[in-house]
Amino acid sequence: MTLVLTLVLAGCGARAAETHDSNIIVTSWIAGPDSFNPLVAVGSAARMINDEIYSPLIALGPDLLPRWSTSLAYKVDVTDGGKRYVMHLRRNARWSDGAPLTATDVVFSIQLGNNPGLTNGNSSDFALMKSVRAIDRYTVELILSRPSPPFLENALASDTLPLPEHILNKYPPMSEAEAKFVNTDATFNQKPVTSGPWRIVRNIPDSYIILGRNTRYWGPQPRLREIAFRVYPQQDSLYAAVDAGEVDVTDIPPNLWRVHDRLRGNHKFINWPWNVTFLLLPNYHDPAIAWMHDPRVKQAMMYAINRRFIIDGIMSGQANLLDGPVPRFSPYYNHNVRKYAYDPARARALLDAAGWHMRGAFRMKGSDTLRVTLKTGGATDAVASNIAELIQANFKAVGIDCILENEEIQTFFEDLHGSRFQLALRGVILPPHPDDYKYYDSSQTRPKGGANYGFYSNPRIDREIEAARTASSAAAGRAALDRYQELASVDLPVIYLYSNRLGAVVPANLQGYDLDPLAPAALPMGLQFWTLSPNK
């Protein structure tokens, strides 16, 4: 059947809808994988494939918590006040070339990921690592310099896909030669030795890739025989491919969600929360908007913006209100944060109380006008442009003069990273365990290596962020995280807008998929357990 599927994909774009082979699914995306080495790959398609062809050290479920049934480490003991992690590995795991997967591979992979020359190495969470070693063939010990409750989910789970030491260990650890080899080794990066439930059957770059069952996988075999991923040039092309019966599964962007029910065929439509938030980031170093330091003005902005219209009218329902730094669907969300409904009258009252009074069309305090320039990537992102125009109108309605500056997306990111903005409409990809240290801690400005591009500073926020990430227990870390959320919902480091939702079309009889908030390619996950029921 592999030959048949390959020929059909190559000859006519994808199999016809009437084939209805219950052992094959065809899905799609707008860009293929750039590498099959997790330490090199940067694209979302590559991340999705790599999640399927490698065994994660610790897998995360849709609830953002460890799912041990699909993890290479079936158990992790955390002792010494949260500084010692002992990972117990499965004894039947093997690489696709038949070699055993052991603690040596895990230690090698963690150390390799810390090489600063890698394209996509370990996150900054691993800076806390003091040592890592193999206690025996199937046990790994990792020591931190200080406790970190987010470390398991944000580092060991999110960042660690063990790689084969017997294939990649060719140069001295942490050397420039090692990084160069890993970054440029075309053999492994395109034809890797893997350990997950799927293997690469065939890959035609920028055209299609076919995954088949990995018979050496330590866990349950995939229920489908094969899954094919087809590359299309544009987002709208994916929609048309489903309508034509060429594709079974694809994502649907907000601009097409309103017409998704016009698709032909026996489909169902799903959407679920994504761990990405959108917000307005002020630049607190800009003296022209020094009034941003006043929480009353920022609270007025929260009340002034019709966020419900953004969600329903612009995002077509594919978003959720964001009350603070943590989305509502997260298991770490604090329900006691302050909520902000759309209330222009309350916004005007807060601005009056802050000393900003109407003079003509806009508010002034002394000789200063309440004016701000909102920068977006709206020149290439229609959704961002539409949101910015709504915010401009909402601000004007309460007396705030908002000037729009829509840029090409690459220029916008350069300006964001260079802190060349007054107010920026940006998205933030959140880690599984909330940790805003690099975004809002006063020590993490860009010149100091962080991502606090707006130079936000609040000693109380600093204390709670740092307490949450270095607490001696999960309970103490959660308490500090709760306090941080409550403080942030009042002081407002940023103007919180919404958290994204993902939308997809799937066959009506598809079962076993995960609606994963961490889905890298905006598609349902859990491909290992996908199945087509014959009863629907």
mmCIF file of C-alpha atoms in Angstrom, residues 168-481:
data_model
loop_
_atom_site.group_PDB
_atom_site.id
_atom_site.type_symbol
_atom_site.label_atom_id
_atom_site.label_comp_id
_atom_site.label_asym_id
_atom_site.label_seq_id
_atom_site.Cartn_x
_atom_site.Cartn_y
_atom_site.Cartn_z
ATOM 1 C CA LEU A 168 25.996 11.899 16.750
ATOM 2 C CA ASN A 169 28.837 11.685 19.289
ATOM 3 C CA LYS A 170 31.751 12.473 16.955
ATOM 4 C CA TYR A 171 33.338 15.644 18.390
ATOM 5 C CA PRO A 172 34.313 17.019 21.832
ATOM 6 C CA PRO A 173 31.298 18.114 23.918
ATOM 7 C CA MET A 174 30.378 21.816 23.709
ATOM 8 C CA SER A 175 32.885 22.365 20.892
ATOM 9 C CA GLU A 176 32.336 24.472 17.812
ATOM 10 C CA ALA A 177 33.052 21.391 15.698
ATOM 11 C CA GLU A 178 30.268 19.493 17.457
ATOM 12 C CA ALA A 179 27.741 22.269 16.804
ATOM 13 C CA LYS A 180 28.799 22.576 13.153
ATOM 14 C CA PHE A 181 28.439 18.832 12.617
ATOM 15 C CA VAL A 182 24.977 18.641 14.202
ATOM 16 C CA ASN A 183 23.739 21.751 12.392
ATOM 17 C CA THR A 184 24.930 20.658 8.949
ATOM 18 C CA ASP A 185 24.909 16.846 8.901
ATOM 19 C CA ALA A 186 22.504 16.305 5.998
ATOM 20 C CA THR A 187 22.475 12.530 6.444
ATOM 21 C CA PHE A 188 21.008 12.586 9.953
ATOM 22 C CA ASN A 189 18.983 15.764 9.529
ATOM 23 C CA GLN A 190 17.092 14.231 6.577
ATOM 24 C CA LYS A 191 17.380 10.471 7.267
ATOM 25 C CA PRO A 192 17.512 10.212 11.050
ATOM 26 C CA VAL A 193 17.768 7.237 13.361
ATOM 27 C CA THR A 194 14.652 7.584 15.502
ATOM 28 C CA SER A 195 12.739 6.024 18.403
ATOM 29 C CA GLY A 196 9.077 7.061 18.203
ATOM 30 C CA PRO A 197 5.918 5.292 17.027
ATOM 31 C CA TRP A 198 6.364 6.478 13.433
ATOM 32 C CA ARG A 199 9.187 6.267 10.877
ATOM 33 C CA ILE A 200 9.753 8.232 7.684
ATOM 34 C CA VAL A 201 8.764 6.083 4.715
ATOM 35 C CA ARG A 202 9.390 8.718 2.081
ATOM 36 C CA ASN A 203 10.126 12.441 2.055
ATOM 37 C CA ILE A 204 9.996 14.659 -1.023
ATOM 38 C CA PRO A 205 11.011 18.104 0.326
ATOM 39 C CA ASP A 206 8.358 20.799 -0.085
ATOM 40 C CA SER A 207 5.981 18.263 -1.648
ATOM 41 C CA TYR A 208 4.977 15.479 0.733
ATOM 42 C CA ILE A 209 6.128 13.152 3.485
ATOM 43 C CA ILE A 210 4.767 9.714 4.390
ATOM 44 C CA LEU A 211 5.034 8.232 7.871
ATOM 45 C CA GLY A 212 4.669 4.500 8.523
ATOM 46 C CA ARG A 213 4.685 2.381 11.654
ATOM 47 C CA ASN A 214 8.025 1.935 13.437
ATOM 48 C CA THR A 215 7.985 -1.782 14.276
ATOM 49 C CA ARG A 216 10.828 -1.309 16.800
ATOM 50 C CA TYR A 217 8.861 1.211 18.875
ATOM 51 C CA TRP A 218 8.678 0.250 22.550
ATOM 52 C CA GLY A 219 5.005 1.199 23.023
ATOM 53 C CA PRO A 220 1.700 0.466 21.269
ATOM 54 C CA GLN A 221 1.914 0.444 17.484
ATOM 55 C CA PRO A 222 0.027 3.200 15.615
ATOM 56 C CA ARG A 223 -3.496 2.186 14.701
ATOM 57 C CA LEU A 224 -3.207 3.581 11.175
ATOM 58 C CA ARG A 225 -0.713 2.042 8.780
ATOM 59 C CA GLU A 226 0.367 5.355 7.268
ATOM 60 C CA ILE A 227 -0.146 9.109 7.504
ATOM 61 C CA ALA A 228 0.750 11.397 4.611
ATOM 62 C CA PHE A 229 1.451 15.134 4.892
ATOM 63 C CA ARG A 230 1.030 17.149 1.718
ATOM 64 C CA VAL A 231 2.455 20.652 1.209
ATOM 65 C CA TYR A 232 0.244 23.339 -0.360
ATOM 66 C CA PRO A 233 1.409 26.848 -1.279
ATOM 67 C CA GLN A 234 -1.198 28.898 0.627
ATOM 68 C CA GLN A 235 -3.577 28.629 3.552
ATOM 69 C CA ASP A 236 -6.594 28.934 1.248
ATOM 70 C CA SER A 237 -5.251 26.018 -0.801
ATOM 71 C CA LEU A 238 -5.638 23.712 2.195
ATOM 72 C CA TYR A 239 -9.318 24.546 2.419
ATOM 73 C CA ALA A 240 -9.773 23.897 -1.308
ATOM 74 C CA ALA A 241 -7.918 20.561 -1.039
ATOM 75 C CA VAL A 242 -10.338 19.337 1.621
ATOM 76 C CA ASP A 243 -13.289 20.494 -0.455
ATOM 77 C CA ALA A 244 -11.893 18.583 -3.455
ATOM 78 C CA GLY A 245 -11.449 15.406 -1.426
ATOM 79 C CA GLU A 246 -7.640 15.447 -1.673
ATOM 80 C CA VAL A 247 -7.028 15.925 2.045
ATOM 81 C CA ASP A 248 -8.670 14.478 5.159
ATOM 82 C CA VAL A 249 -7.283 16.703 7.909
ATOM 83 C CA THR A 250 -6.172 20.341 7.872
ATOM 84 C CA ASP A 251 -6.372 23.471 9.985
ATOM 85 C CA ILE A 252 -8.837 26.280 9.288
ATOM 86 C CA PRO A 253 -7.745 29.892 9.940
ATOM 87 C CA PRO A 254 -10.128 32.451 11.467
ATOM 88 C CA ASN A 255 -10.928 34.102 8.119
ATOM 89 C CA LEU A 256 -12.329 30.801 6.761
ATOM 90 C CA TRP A 257 -13.996 29.501 9.917
ATOM 91 C CA ARG A 258 -17.228 31.317 9.108
ATOM 92 C CA VAL A 259 -17.649 29.335 5.896
ATOM 93 C CA HIS A 260 -16.239 26.002 7.037
ATOM 94 C CA ASP A 261 -19.667 24.355 6.964
ATOM 95 C CA ARG A 262 -19.796 24.797 3.172
ATOM 96 C CA LEU A 263 -17.151 22.125 2.657
ATOM 97 C CA ARG A 264 -18.288 19.091 0.709
ATOM 98 C CA GLY A 265 -17.838 15.621 2.184
ATOM 99 C CA ASN A 266 -18.451 13.874 5.482
ATOM 100 C CA HIS A 267 -16.432 16.102 7.832
ATOM 101 C CA LYS A 268 -16.582 17.380 11.358
ATOM 102 C CA PHE A 269 -15.103 20.610 12.622
ATOM 103 C CA ILE A 270 -13.175 20.941 15.860
ATOM 104 C CA ASN A 271 -11.533 23.793 17.727
ATOM 105 C CA TRP A 272 -9.578 23.905 20.936
ATOM 106 C CA PRO A 273 -7.451 26.303 23.018
ATOM 107 C CA TRP A 274 -3.879 27.018 21.936
ATOM 108 C CA ASN A 275 -1.182 28.093 24.384
ATOM 109 C CA VAL A 276 -0.585 31.396 22.575
ATOM 110 C CA THR A 277 -1.701 34.774 23.912
ATOM 111 C CA PHE A 278 -2.072 38.167 22.260
ATOM 112 C CA LEU A 279 -1.568 41.460 24.047
ATOM 113 C CA LEU A 280 -0.533 45.092 23.814
ATOM 114 C CA LEU A 281 3.009 45.606 25.083
ATOM 115 C CA PRO A 282 3.913 49.139 26.289
ATOM 116 C CA ASN A 283 7.461 50.481 26.126
ATOM 117 C CA TYR A 284 7.962 51.895 29.607
ATOM 118 C CA HIS A 285 11.249 53.549 28.585
ATOM 119 C CA ASP A 286 9.559 55.897 26.139
ATOM 120 C CA PRO A 287 9.157 59.260 27.929
ATOM 121 C CA ALA A 288 6.318 60.267 25.589
ATOM 122 C CA ILE A 289 4.096 57.641 27.211
ATOM 123 C CA ALA A 290 5.334 57.935 30.802
ATOM 124 C CA TRP A 291 1.658 57.836 31.809
ATOM 125 C CA MET A 292 1.741 54.074 31.078
ATOM 126 C CA HIS A 293 3.244 53.678 34.553
ATOM 127 C CA ASP A 294 -0.179 54.583 36.001
ATOM 128 C CA PRO A 295 -2.227 51.353 36.413
ATOM 129 C CA ARG A 296 -5.464 53.368 36.186
ATOM 130 C CA VAL A 297 -4.721 54.312 32.590
ATOM 131 C CA LYS A 298 -3.955 50.707 31.656
ATOM 132 C CA GLN A 299 -7.066 49.500 33.446
ATOM 133 C CA ALA A 300 -9.062 52.071 31.482
ATOM 134 C CA MET A 301 -7.607 50.637 28.279
ATOM 135 C CA MET A 302 -8.701 47.150 29.316
ATOM 136 C CA TYR A 303 -12.270 48.376 29.867
ATOM 137 C CA ALA A 304 -12.221 50.437 26.660
ATOM 138 C CA ILE A 305 -11.362 47.593 24.259
ATOM 139 C CA ASN A 306 -14.268 45.516 23.000
ATOM 140 C CA ARG A 307 -12.381 42.242 23.316
ATOM 141 C CA ARG A 308 -15.558 40.223 22.866
ATOM 142 C CA PHE A 309 -15.936 41.713 19.374
ATOM 143 C CA ILE A 310 -12.327 40.786 18.607
ATOM 144 C CA ILE A 311 -13.115 37.197 19.550
ATOM 145 C CA ASP A 312 -16.507 36.875 17.864
ATOM 146 C CA GLY A 313 -16.274 39.383 15.031
ATOM 147 C CA ILE A 314 -12.621 39.209 13.955
ATOM 148 C CA MET A 315 -11.425 35.823 15.218
ATOM 149 C CA SER A 316 -14.721 34.066 14.337
ATOM 150 C CA GLY A 317 -14.881 32.557 17.814
ATOM 151 C CA GLN A 318 -11.380 31.072 17.624
ATOM 152 C CA ALA A 319 -10.124 32.819 20.749
ATOM 153 C CA ASN A 320 -10.857 33.182 24.475
ATOM 154 C CA LEU A 321 -10.790 36.244 26.683
ATOM 155 C CA LEU A 322 -7.470 36.696 28.451
ATOM 156 C CA ASP A 323 -7.768 37.979 32.025
ATOM 157 C CA GLY A 324 -4.081 37.968 32.924
ATOM 158 C CA PRO A 325 -0.825 36.192 32.144
ATOM 159 C CA VAL A 326 -2.311 32.663 32.194
ATOM 160 C CA PRO A 327 -5.128 31.532 29.834
ATOM 161 C CA ARG A 328 -8.369 30.286 31.354
ATOM 162 C CA PHE A 329 -7.939 26.718 30.069
ATOM 163 C CA SER A 330 -4.584 26.247 31.820
ATOM 164 C CA PRO A 331 -4.515 24.080 34.962
ATOM 165 C CA TYR A 332 -2.486 26.925 36.509
ATOM 166 C CA TYR A 333 -5.102 29.632 35.918
ATOM 167 C CA ASN A 334 -6.075 31.625 39.029
ATOM 168 C CA HIS A 335 -9.824 32.290 38.999
ATOM 169 C CA ASN A 336 -9.371 35.178 41.436
ATOM 170 C CA VAL A 337 -7.699 37.509 38.953
ATOM 171 C CA ARG A 338 -9.450 40.792 38.188
ATOM 172 C CA LYS A 339 -11.815 40.576 35.204
ATOM 173 C CA TYR A 340 -12.379 43.379 32.690
ATOM 174 C CA ALA A 341 -15.644 43.528 30.786
ATOM 175 C CA TYR A 342 -16.197 45.958 27.923
ATOM 176 C CA ASP A 343 -17.217 49.111 29.815
ATOM 177 C CA PRO A 344 -16.368 52.458 28.131
ATOM 178 C CA ALA A 345 -18.105 54.425 30.903
ATOM 179 C CA ARG A 346 -15.835 52.861 33.514
ATOM 180 C CA ALA A 347 -12.825 53.552 31.298
ATOM 181 C CA ARG A 348 -13.755 57.247 31.104
ATOM 182 C CA ALA A 349 -14.207 57.424 34.891
ATOM 183 C CA LEU A 350 -10.747 55.915 35.479
ATOM 184 C CA LEU A 351 -9.118 58.350 33.071
ATOM 185 C CA ASP A 352 -10.885 61.254 34.778
ATOM 186 C CA ALA A 353 -9.629 60.004 38.157
ATOM 187 C CA ALA A 354 -6.085 59.808 36.741
ATOM 188 C CA GLY A 355 -6.277 63.487 35.803
ATOM 189 C CA TRP A 356 -6.821 63.100 32.058
ATOM 190 C CA HIS A 357 -9.735 65.269 30.969
ATOM 191 C CA MET A 358 -11.413 65.787 27.622
ATOM 192 C CA ARG A 359 -10.339 68.829 25.605
ATOM 193 C CA GLY A 360 -11.897 68.577 22.198
ATOM 194 C CA ALA A 361 -11.654 65.099 20.711
ATOM 195 C CA PHE A 362 -8.984 63.755 23.099
ATOM 196 C CA ARG A 363 -7.857 63.876 26.720
ATOM 197 C CA MET A 364 -5.099 66.073 28.086
ATOM 198 C CA LYS A 365 -3.257 66.624 31.350
ATOM 199 C CA GLY A 366 -1.650 70.035 31.369
ATOM 200 C CA SER A 367 -0.024 70.385 27.957
ATOM 201 C CA ASP A 368 0.245 66.641 27.360
ATOM 202 C CA THR A 369 -2.164 64.757 25.094
ATOM 203 C CA LEU A 370 -3.118 61.165 25.885
ATOM 204 C CA ARG A 371 -1.630 59.839 22.675
ATOM 205 C CA VAL A 372 0.100 56.557 21.767
ATOM 206 C CA THR A 373 1.354 54.920 18.563
ATOM 207 C CA LEU A 374 0.302 51.283 18.165
ATOM 208 C CA LYS A 375 2.732 49.238 16.072
ATOM 209 C CA THR A 376 1.669 45.931 14.450
ATOM 210 C CA GLY A 377 2.648 43.483 11.741
ATOM 211 C CA GLY A 378 -0.604 44.417 10.034
ATOM 212 C CA ALA A 379 0.965 45.175 6.667
ATOM 213 C CA THR A 380 1.132 41.420 6.060
ATOM 214 C CA ASP A 381 -1.299 40.167 8.714
ATOM 215 C CA ALA A 382 -4.919 41.095 8.003
ATOM 216 C CA VAL A 383 -6.121 39.885 11.408
ATOM 217 C CA ALA A 384 -3.620 42.129 13.205
ATOM 218 C CA SER A 385 -4.640 45.077 11.041
ATOM 219 C CA ASN A 386 -8.337 44.543 11.794
ATOM 220 C CA ILE A 387 -7.701 44.256 15.527
ATOM 221 C CA ALA A 388 -5.578 47.407 15.517
ATOM 222 C CA GLU A 389 -8.304 49.385 13.755
ATOM 223 C CA LEU A 390 -10.871 48.271 16.322
ATOM 224 C CA ILE A 391 -8.569 49.243 19.202
ATOM 225 C CA GLN A 392 -7.964 52.628 17.607
ATOM 226 C CA ALA A 393 -11.725 53.265 17.410
ATOM 227 C CA ASN A 394 -12.305 51.990 20.959
ATOM 228 C CA PHE A 395 -9.561 54.232 22.352
ATOM 229 C CA LYS A 396 -10.908 57.250 20.491
ATOM 230 C CA ALA A 397 -14.334 56.632 22.031
ATOM 231 C CA VAL A 398 -12.874 57.202 25.518
ATOM 232 C CA GLY A 399 -10.543 60.062 24.512
ATOM 233 C CA ILE A 400 -7.252 58.284 23.771
ATOM 234 C CA ASP A 401 -5.547 59.275 20.523
ATOM 235 C CA CYS A 402 -4.176 56.070 18.988
ATOM 236 C CA ILE A 403 -2.000 56.295 15.861
ATOM 237 C CA LEU A 404 -1.553 53.071 13.874
ATOM 238 C CA GLU A 405 1.734 51.969 12.367
ATOM 239 C CA ASN A 406 1.341 48.714 10.403
ATOM 240 C CA GLU A 407 4.611 47.132 9.265
ATOM 241 C CA GLU A 408 5.756 44.079 7.319
ATOM 242 C CA ILE A 409 5.961 41.219 9.771
ATOM 243 C CA GLN A 410 9.763 40.853 9.675
ATOM 244 C CA THR A 411 10.250 44.588 10.220
ATOM 245 C CA PHE A 412 7.778 44.467 13.082
ATOM 246 C CA PHE A 413 9.688 41.671 14.832
ATOM 247 C CA GLU A 414 12.959 43.550 14.384
ATOM 248 C CA ASP A 415 11.417 46.666 15.938
ATOM 249 C CA LEU A 416 9.874 44.624 18.741
ATOM 250 C CA HIS A 417 13.176 42.980 19.627
ATOM 251 C CA GLY A 418 14.923 46.333 19.394
ATOM 252 C CA SER A 419 12.302 48.026 21.647
ATOM 253 C CA ARG A 420 11.475 50.494 18.878
ATOM 254 C CA PHE A 421 7.804 50.983 19.673
ATOM 255 C CA GLN A 422 5.444 52.748 22.064
ATOM 256 C CA LEU A 423 2.717 50.094 22.096
ATOM 257 C CA ALA A 424 3.038 46.798 20.203
ATOM 258 C CA LEU A 425 0.388 44.221 19.301
ATOM 259 C CA ARG A 426 2.210 40.931 19.763
ATOM 260 C CA GLY A 427 1.676 37.237 20.354
ATOM 261 C CA VAL A 428 3.479 35.184 23.000
ATOM 262 C CA ILE A 429 3.958 31.410 22.831
ATOM 263 C CA LEU A 430 3.643 30.202 26.413
ATOM 264 C CA PRO A 431 5.525 27.286 27.971
ATOM 265 C CA PRO A 432 3.451 24.422 29.452
ATOM 266 C CA HIS A 433 4.119 25.630 33.016
ATOM 267 C CA PRO A 434 3.609 29.423 33.207
ATOM 268 C CA ASP A 435 6.876 31.275 33.706
ATOM 269 C CA ASP A 436 7.025 34.956 32.690
ATOM 270 C CA TYR A 437 10.509 35.548 34.078
ATOM 271 C CA LYS A 438 12.133 36.357 30.724
ATOM 272 C CA TYR A 439 9.238 38.607 29.654
ATOM 273 C CA TYR A 440 8.539 40.824 32.670
ATOM 274 C CA ASP A 441 11.218 40.397 35.331
ATOM 275 C CA SER A 442 13.111 43.700 35.547
ATOM 276 C CA SER A 443 16.457 41.878 35.195
ATOM 277 C CA GLN A 444 15.494 40.374 31.829
ATOM 278 C CA THR A 445 15.688 43.332 29.447
ATOM 279 C CA ARG A 446 17.068 42.714 25.979
ATOM 280 C CA PRO A 447 20.552 44.136 26.752
ATOM 281 C CA LYS A 448 20.748 41.560 29.562
ATOM 282 C CA GLY A 449 19.717 38.645 27.330
ATOM 283 C CA GLY A 450 16.027 38.523 28.222
ATOM 284 C CA ALA A 451 12.814 39.315 26.355
ATOM 285 C CA ASN A 452 11.503 42.172 28.510
ATOM 286 C CA TYR A 453 11.349 44.385 25.425
ATOM 287 C CA GLY A 454 9.097 46.921 27.150
ATOM 288 C CA PHE A 455 11.399 47.428 30.177
ATOM 289 C CA TYR A 456 8.583 46.648 32.623
ATOM 290 C CA SER A 457 9.658 46.895 36.252
ATOM 291 C CA ASN A 458 7.765 46.178 39.448
ATOM 292 C CA PRO A 459 9.630 44.810 42.509
ATOM 293 C CA ARG A 460 6.518 42.986 43.776
ATOM 294 C CA ILE A 461 6.029 41.286 40.407
ATOM 295 C CA ASP A 462 9.749 40.368 40.353
ATOM 296 C CA ARG A 463 9.488 38.730 43.771
ATOM 297 C CA GLU A 464 6.507 36.576 42.851
ATOM 298 C CA ILE A 465 7.828 35.560 39.410
ATOM 299 C CA GLU A 466 11.153 34.553 40.927
ATOM 300 C CA ALA A 467 9.473 32.793 43.856
ATOM 301 C CA ALA A 468 7.253 30.796 41.464
ATOM 302 C CA ARG A 469 10.213 29.502 39.453
ATOM 303 C CA THR A 470 12.577 28.774 42.384
ATOM 304 C CA ALA A 471 10.178 27.542 45.087
ATOM 305 C CA SER A 472 11.211 24.517 47.132
ATOM 306 C CA SER A 473 7.946 22.717 46.396
ATOM 307 C CA ALA A 474 5.241 22.614 43.754
ATOM 308 C CA ALA A 475 2.711 23.922 46.289
ATOM 309 C CA ALA A 476 4.870 26.920 47.178
ATOM 310 C CA GLY A 477 5.503 27.584 43.492
ATOM 311 C CA ARG A 478 1.777 27.467 42.733
ATOM 312 C CA ALA A 479 1.018 29.887 45.582
ATOM 313 C CA ALA A 480 3.582 32.359 44.237
ATOM 314 C CA LEU A 481 2.215 31.934 40.709
#
